[in-house]
CSV table of C-alpha atoms in Angstrom, one decimal:
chain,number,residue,atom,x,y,z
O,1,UNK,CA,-27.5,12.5,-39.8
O,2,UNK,CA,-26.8,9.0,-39.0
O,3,UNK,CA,-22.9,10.1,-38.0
O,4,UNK,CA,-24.7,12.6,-35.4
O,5,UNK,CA,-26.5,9.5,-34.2
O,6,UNK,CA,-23.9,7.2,-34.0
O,7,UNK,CA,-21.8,9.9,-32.4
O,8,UNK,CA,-24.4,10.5,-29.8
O,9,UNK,CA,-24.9,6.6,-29.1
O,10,UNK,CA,-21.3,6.3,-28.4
O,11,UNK,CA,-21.4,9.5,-26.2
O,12,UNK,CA,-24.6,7.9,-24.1
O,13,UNK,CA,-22.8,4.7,-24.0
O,14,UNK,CA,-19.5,5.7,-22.6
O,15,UNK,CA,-21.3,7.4,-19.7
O,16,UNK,CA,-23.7,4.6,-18.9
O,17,UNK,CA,-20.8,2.8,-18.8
O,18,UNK,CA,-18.9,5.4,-17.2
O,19,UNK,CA,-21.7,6.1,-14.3
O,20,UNK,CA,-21.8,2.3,-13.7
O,21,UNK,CA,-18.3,1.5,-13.2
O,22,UNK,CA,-15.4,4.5,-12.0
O,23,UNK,CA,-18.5,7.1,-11.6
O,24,UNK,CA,-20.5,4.3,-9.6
O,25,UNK,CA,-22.6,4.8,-6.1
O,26,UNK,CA,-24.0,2.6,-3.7
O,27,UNK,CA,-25.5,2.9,-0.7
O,28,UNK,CA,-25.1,2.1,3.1
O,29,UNK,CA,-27.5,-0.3,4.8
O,30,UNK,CA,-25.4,-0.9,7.9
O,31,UNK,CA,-27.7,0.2,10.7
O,32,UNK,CA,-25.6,-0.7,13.9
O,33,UNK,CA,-26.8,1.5,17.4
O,34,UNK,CA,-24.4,4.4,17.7
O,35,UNK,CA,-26.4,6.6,20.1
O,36,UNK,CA,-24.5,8.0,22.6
O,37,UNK,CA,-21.0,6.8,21.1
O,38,UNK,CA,-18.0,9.3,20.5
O,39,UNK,CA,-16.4,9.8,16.5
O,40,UNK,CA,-14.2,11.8,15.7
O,41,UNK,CA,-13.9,13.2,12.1
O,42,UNK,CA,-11.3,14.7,10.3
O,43,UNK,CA,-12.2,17.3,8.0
O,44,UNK,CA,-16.2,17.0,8.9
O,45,UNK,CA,-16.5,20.5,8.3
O,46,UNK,CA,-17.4,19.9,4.5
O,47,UNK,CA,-17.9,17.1,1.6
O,48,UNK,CA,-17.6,13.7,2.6
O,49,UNK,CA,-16.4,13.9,6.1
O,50,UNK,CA,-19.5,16.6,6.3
O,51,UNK,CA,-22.6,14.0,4.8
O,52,UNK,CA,-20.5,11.4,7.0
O,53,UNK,CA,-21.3,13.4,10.3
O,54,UNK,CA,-24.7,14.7,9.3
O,55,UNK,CA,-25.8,10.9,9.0
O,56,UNK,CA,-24.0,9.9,12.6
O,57,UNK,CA,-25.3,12.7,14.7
O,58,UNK,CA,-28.9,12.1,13.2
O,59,UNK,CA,-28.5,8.3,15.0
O,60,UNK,CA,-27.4,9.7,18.4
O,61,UNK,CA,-23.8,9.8,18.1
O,62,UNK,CA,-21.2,12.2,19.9
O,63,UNK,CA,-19.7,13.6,16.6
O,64,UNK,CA,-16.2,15.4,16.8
O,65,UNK,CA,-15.4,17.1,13.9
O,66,UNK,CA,-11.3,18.1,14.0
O,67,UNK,CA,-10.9,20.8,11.4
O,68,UNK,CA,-8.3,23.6,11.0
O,69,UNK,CA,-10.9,25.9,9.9
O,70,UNK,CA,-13.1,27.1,12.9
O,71,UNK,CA,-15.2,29.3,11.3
O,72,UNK,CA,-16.6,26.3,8.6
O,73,UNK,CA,-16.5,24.4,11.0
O,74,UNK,CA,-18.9,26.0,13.5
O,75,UNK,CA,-21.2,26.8,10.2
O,76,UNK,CA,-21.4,22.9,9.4
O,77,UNK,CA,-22.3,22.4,13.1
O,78,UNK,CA,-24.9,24.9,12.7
O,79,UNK,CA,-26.4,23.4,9.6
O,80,UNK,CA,-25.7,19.6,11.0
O,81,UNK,CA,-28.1,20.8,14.5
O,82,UNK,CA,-30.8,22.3,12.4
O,83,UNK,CA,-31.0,19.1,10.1
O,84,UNK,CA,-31.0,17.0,12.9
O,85,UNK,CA,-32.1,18.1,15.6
O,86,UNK,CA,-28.4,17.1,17.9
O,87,UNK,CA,-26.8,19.2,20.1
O,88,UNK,CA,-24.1,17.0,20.7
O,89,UNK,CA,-21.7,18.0,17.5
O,90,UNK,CA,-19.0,19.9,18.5
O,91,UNK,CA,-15.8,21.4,17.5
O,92,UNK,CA,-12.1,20.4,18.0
O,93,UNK,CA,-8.9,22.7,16.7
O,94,UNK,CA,-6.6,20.3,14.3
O,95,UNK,CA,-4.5,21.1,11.7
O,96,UNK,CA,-3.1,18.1,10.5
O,97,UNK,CA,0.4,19.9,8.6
O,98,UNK,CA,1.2,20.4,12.2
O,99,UNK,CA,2.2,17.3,14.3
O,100,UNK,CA,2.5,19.9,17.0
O,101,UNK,CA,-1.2,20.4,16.3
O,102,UNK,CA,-2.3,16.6,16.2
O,103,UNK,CA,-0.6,16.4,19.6
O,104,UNK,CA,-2.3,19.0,20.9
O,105,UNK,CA,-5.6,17.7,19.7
O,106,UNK,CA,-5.5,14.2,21.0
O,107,UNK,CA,-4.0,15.3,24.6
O,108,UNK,CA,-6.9,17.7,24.9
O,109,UNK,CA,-9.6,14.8,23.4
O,110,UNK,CA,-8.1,12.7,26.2
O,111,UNK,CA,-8.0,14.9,28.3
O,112,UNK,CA,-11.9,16.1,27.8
O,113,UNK,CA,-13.5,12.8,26.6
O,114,UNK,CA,-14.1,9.7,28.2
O,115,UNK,CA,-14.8,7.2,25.1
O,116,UNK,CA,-14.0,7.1,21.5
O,117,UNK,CA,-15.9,4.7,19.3
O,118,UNK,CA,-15.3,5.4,15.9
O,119,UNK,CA,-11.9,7.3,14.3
O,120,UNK,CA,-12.8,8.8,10.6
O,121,UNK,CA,-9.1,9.4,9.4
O,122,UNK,CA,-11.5,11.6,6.2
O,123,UNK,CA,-9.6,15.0,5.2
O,124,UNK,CA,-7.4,14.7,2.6
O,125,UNK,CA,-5.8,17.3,0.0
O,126,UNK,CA,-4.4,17.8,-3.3
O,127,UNK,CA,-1.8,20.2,-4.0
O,128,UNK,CA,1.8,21.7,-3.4
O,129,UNK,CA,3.4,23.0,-0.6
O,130,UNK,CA,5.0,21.5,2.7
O,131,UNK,CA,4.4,21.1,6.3
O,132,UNK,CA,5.1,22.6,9.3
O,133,UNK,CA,7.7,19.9,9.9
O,134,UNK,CA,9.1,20.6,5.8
O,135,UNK,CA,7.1,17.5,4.8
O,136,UNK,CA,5.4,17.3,1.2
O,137,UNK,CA,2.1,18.4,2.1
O,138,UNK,CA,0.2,15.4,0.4
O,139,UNK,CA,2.0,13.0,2.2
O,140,UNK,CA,2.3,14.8,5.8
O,141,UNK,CA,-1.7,15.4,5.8
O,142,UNK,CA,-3.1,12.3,3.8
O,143,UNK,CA,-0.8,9.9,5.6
O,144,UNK,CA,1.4,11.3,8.4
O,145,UNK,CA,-0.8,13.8,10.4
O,146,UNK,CA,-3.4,10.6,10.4
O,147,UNK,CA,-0.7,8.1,11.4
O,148,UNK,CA,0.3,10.0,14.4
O,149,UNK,CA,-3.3,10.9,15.3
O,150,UNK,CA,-4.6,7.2,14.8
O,151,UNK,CA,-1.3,6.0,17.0
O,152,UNK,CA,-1.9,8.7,20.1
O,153,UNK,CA,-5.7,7.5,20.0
O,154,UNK,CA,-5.8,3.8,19.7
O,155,UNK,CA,-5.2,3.3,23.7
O,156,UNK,CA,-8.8,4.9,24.0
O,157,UNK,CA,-10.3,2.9,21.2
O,158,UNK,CA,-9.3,-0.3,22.7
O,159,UNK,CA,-11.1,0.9,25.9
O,160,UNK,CA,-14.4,1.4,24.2
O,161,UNK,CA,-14.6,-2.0,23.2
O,162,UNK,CA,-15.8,-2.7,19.7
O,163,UNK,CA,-13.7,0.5,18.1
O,164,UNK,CA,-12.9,0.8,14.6
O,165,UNK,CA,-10.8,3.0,12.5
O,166,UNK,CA,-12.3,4.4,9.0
O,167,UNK,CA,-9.2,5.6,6.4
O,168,UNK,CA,-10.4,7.6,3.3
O,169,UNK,CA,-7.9,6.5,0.6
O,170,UNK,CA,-8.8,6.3,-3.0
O,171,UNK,CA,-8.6,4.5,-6.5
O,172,UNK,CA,-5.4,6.8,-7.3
O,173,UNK,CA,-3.8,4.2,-4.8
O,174,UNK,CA,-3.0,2.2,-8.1
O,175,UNK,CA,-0.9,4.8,-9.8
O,176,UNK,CA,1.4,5.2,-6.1
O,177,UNK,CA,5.0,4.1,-5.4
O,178,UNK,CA,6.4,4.0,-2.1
O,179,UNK,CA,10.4,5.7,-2.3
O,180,UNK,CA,11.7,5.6,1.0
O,181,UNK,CA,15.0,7.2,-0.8
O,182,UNK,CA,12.9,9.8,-2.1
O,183,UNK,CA,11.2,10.3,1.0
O,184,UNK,CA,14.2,10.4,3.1
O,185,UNK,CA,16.1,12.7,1.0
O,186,UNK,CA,13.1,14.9,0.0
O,187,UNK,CA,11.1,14.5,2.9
O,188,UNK,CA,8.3,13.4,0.5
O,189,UNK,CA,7.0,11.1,-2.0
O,190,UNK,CA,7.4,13.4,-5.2
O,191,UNK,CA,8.8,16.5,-6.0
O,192,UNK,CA,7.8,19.2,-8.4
O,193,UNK,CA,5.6,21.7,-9.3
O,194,UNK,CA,4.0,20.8,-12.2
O,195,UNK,CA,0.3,19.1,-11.8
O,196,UNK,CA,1.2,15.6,-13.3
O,197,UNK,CA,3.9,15.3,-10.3
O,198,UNK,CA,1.6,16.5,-7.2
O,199,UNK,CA,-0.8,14.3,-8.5
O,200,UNK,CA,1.6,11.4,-8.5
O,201,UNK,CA,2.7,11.9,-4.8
O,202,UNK,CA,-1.2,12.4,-4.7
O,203,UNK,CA,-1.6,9.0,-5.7
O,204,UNK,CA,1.2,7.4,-3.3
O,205,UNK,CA,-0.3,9.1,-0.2
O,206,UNK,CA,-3.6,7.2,-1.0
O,207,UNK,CA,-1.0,3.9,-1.3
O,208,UNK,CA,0.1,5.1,2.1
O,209,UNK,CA,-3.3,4.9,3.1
O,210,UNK,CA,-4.0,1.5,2.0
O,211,UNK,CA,-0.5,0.0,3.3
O,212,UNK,CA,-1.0,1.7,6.7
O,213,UNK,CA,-4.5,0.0,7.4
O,214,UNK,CA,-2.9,-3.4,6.1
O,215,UNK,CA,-0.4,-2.9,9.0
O,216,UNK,CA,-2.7,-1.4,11.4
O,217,UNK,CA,-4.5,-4.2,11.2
O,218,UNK,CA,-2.0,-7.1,12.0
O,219,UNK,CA,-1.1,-4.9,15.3
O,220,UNK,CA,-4.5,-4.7,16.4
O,221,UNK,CA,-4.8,-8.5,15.9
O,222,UNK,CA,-5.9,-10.1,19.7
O,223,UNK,CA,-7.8,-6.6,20.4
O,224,UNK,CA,-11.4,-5.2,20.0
O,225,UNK,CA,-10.5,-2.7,17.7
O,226,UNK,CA,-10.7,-3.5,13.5
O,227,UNK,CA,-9.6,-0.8,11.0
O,228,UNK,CA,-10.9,-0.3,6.9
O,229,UNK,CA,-9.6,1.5,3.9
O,230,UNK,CA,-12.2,3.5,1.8
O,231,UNK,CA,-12.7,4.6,-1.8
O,232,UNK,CA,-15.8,7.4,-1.7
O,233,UNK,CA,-16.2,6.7,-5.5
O,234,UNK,CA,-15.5,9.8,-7.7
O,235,UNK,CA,-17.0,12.4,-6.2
O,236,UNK,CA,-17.5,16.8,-5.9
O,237,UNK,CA,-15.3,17.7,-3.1
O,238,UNK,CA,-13.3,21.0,-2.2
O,239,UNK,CA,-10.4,18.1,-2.6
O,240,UNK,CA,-9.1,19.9,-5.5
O,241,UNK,CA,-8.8,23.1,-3.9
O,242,UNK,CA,-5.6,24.0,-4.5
O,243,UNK,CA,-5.5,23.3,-7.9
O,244,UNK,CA,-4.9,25.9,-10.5
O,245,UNK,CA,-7.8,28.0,-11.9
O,246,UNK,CA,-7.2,26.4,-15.5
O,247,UNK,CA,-7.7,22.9,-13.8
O,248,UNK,CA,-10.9,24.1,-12.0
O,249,UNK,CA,-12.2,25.5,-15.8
O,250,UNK,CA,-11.4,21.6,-17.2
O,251,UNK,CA,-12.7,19.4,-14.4
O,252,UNK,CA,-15.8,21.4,-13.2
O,253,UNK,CA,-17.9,20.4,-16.1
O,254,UNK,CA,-17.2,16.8,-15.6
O,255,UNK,CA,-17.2,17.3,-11.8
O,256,UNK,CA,-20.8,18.4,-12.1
O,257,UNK,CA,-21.9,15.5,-14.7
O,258,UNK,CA,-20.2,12.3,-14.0
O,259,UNK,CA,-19.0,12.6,-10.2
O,260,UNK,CA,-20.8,11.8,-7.1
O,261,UNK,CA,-22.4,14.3,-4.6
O,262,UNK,CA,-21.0,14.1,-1.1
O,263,UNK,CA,-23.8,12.0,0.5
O,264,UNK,CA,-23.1,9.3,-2.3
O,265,UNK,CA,-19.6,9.4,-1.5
O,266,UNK,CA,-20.0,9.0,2.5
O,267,UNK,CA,-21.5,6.0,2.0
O,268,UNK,CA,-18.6,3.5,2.0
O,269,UNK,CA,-17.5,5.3,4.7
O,270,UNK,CA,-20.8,4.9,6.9
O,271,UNK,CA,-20.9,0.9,5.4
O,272,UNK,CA,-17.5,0.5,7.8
O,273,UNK,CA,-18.6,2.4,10.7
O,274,UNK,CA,-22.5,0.5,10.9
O,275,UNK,CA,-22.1,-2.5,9.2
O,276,UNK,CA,-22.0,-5.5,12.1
O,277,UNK,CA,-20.3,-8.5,11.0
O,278,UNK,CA,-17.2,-7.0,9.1
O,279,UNK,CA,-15.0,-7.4,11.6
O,280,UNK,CA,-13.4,-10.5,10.0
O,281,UNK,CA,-12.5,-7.9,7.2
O,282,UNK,CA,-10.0,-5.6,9.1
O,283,UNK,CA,-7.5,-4.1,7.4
O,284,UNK,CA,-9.6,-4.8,4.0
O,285,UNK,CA,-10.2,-2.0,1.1
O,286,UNK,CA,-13.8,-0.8,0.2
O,287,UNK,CA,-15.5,0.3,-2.6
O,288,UNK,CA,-19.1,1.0,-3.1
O,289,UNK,CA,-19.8,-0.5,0.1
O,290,UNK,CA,-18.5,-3.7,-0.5
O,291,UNK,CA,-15.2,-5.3,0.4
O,292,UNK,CA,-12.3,-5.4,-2.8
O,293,UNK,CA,-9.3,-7.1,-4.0
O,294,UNK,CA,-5.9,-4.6,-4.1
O,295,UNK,CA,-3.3,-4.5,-6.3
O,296,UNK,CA,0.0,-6.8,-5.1
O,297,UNK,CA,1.8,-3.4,-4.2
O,298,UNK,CA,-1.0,-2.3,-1.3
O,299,UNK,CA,-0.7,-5.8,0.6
O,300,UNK,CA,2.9,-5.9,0.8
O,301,UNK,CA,3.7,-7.0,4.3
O,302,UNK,CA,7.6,-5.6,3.8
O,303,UNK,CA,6.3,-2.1,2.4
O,304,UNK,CA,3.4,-1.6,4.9
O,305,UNK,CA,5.7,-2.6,8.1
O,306,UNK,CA,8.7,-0.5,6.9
O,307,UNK,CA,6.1,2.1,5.9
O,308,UNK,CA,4.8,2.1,9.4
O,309,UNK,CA,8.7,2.3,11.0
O,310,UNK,CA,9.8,5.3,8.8
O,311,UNK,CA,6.1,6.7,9.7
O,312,UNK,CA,7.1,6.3,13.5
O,313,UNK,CA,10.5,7.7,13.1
O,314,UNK,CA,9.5,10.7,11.4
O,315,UNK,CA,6.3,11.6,14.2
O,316,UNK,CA,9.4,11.0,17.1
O,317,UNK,CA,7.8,7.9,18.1
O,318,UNK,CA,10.9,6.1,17.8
């Protein structure tokens, strides 16, 4: 009896102490005025980028959300008007594996829309598989497909005055490693079809992340325009939906009692897109709404600024 106590105090334990540290939450209480301003979204049609949109459009915002998927992406609009009453949520075509397709998104946005306010660089993917350009898929739709789209679009944030630039990366950023060998031989930053090795290049898209807002930011020094790095927390996402069925069977139980719930996890995300007075902190990493310190290897002014070169090279912007 008293080892099924002591077993069950440990168990309690390690998930108070779980739910308080990697499975911890916070919440937003940035409440800047947004009615009437323009935000795009990538990947709004669901999870984060989803609870994200639902909580703009109920303050009045002009809410974009850039999916590939039409069809969940007109049901999320549906479900976003009837929560909140808008009518100004609408749908654009982008499929970030295509930098034909981010093109075509942002010269149609500029074409259509007079302001943007707020950039929410959100969808994000792991799995296997390649590009349309033969990139890794991790690293052409976590990093690439947002660098190109954040480059075409930062003209029309500097016009709004005030514009900031929201990149969902994650913890996994620690385990990343930036090989520009690998990546110019391989066109990625792993190879291999086993789990362990999608999950590392995974990881070093979410570095890419990190390094490319540090960059972003020292360009957009002397401008209106600020730029933040975001870890959601933990949390039940369609993230993982290309994993393998055996993987779903193992993580869905721990999914469903330890990880956050999408509205939890947009709220880091929401703390750098209301929060007034941040704007000192650009190019910063966040966590549970709160500004925090990076490992050595994701402030790198060499890595990011090389990252950022390679990144223009391969998007033909150089």
């Amino acid at each position: 009896m008293i080892h099924v106590l002591l077993l069950a105090g440990v168990l309690l334990g390690g998930y108070v102490l779980l739910t308080r540290t990697i499975f911890k939450g916070s919440r937003c209480k940035g409440n800047a005025a947004i009615a009437g301003k323009t935000i795009i979204i990538t990947g709004g049609n669901t999870g984060i980028g989803k609870a994200t949109a639902l909580h703009l459009a109920r303050k009045g915002a002009r809410v974009i959300l850039a999916c590939r998927n039409r069809n969940k992406a007109e049901a999320a609009i549906e479900d976003i008007q009837q929560e909140t009453g808008s009518s100004d949520v609408v749908y654009m075509q982008l499929d970030l594996a295509s930098m034909k397709s981010v093109r075509c998104f942002t010269e149609t946005f500029l074409k259509t829309e007079s302001r943007l306010d707020l950039l929410i660089n959100n969808a994000g993917l792991v799995g296997d598989g390649r590009t349309e350009e033969g990139f890794g898929i991790q690293f052409g739709v976590n990093h690439l497909g947002h660098f190109l789209l954040t480059y075409l679009l930062l003209d029309r944030l500097k016009e709004a005055g005030g514009g900031r630039v929201v990149t969902l990366s994650s913890m996994a950023y620690r385990w990343g490693h930036i090989d520009f060998e690998a990546l110019a031989a391989n066109k990625d930053l792993g190879t291999g079809s086993y789990s362990w090795q999608f999950f590392m290049a995974y990881c070093s898209s979410k570095l890419c992340n990190v390094l490319f807002t540090h960059e972003l930011a020292k360009r957009l020094k002397g401008t209106n325009v600020t730029c933040y790095s975001v870890h959601p927390g933990v949390v039940r996402t369609e993230l993982s939906r290309h994993v393998s069925l055996w993987q779903k069977v193992f993580i869905e139980p721990i999914a469903h009692m330890l990880f956050l719930d999408p509205e939890a996890g947009a709220q880091t995300t929401l703390h750098c897109c209301l929060q007034e007075g941040i704007e000192h902190l650009s190019g910063r990493y966040f966590f549970c709404c709160a500004v925090e310190e990076v490992s050595a290897q994701a402030k790198d002014d060499g890595v990011a600024r090389k990252l950022w070169e390679v990144s223009e090279r391969l998007c033909g912007l150089s």
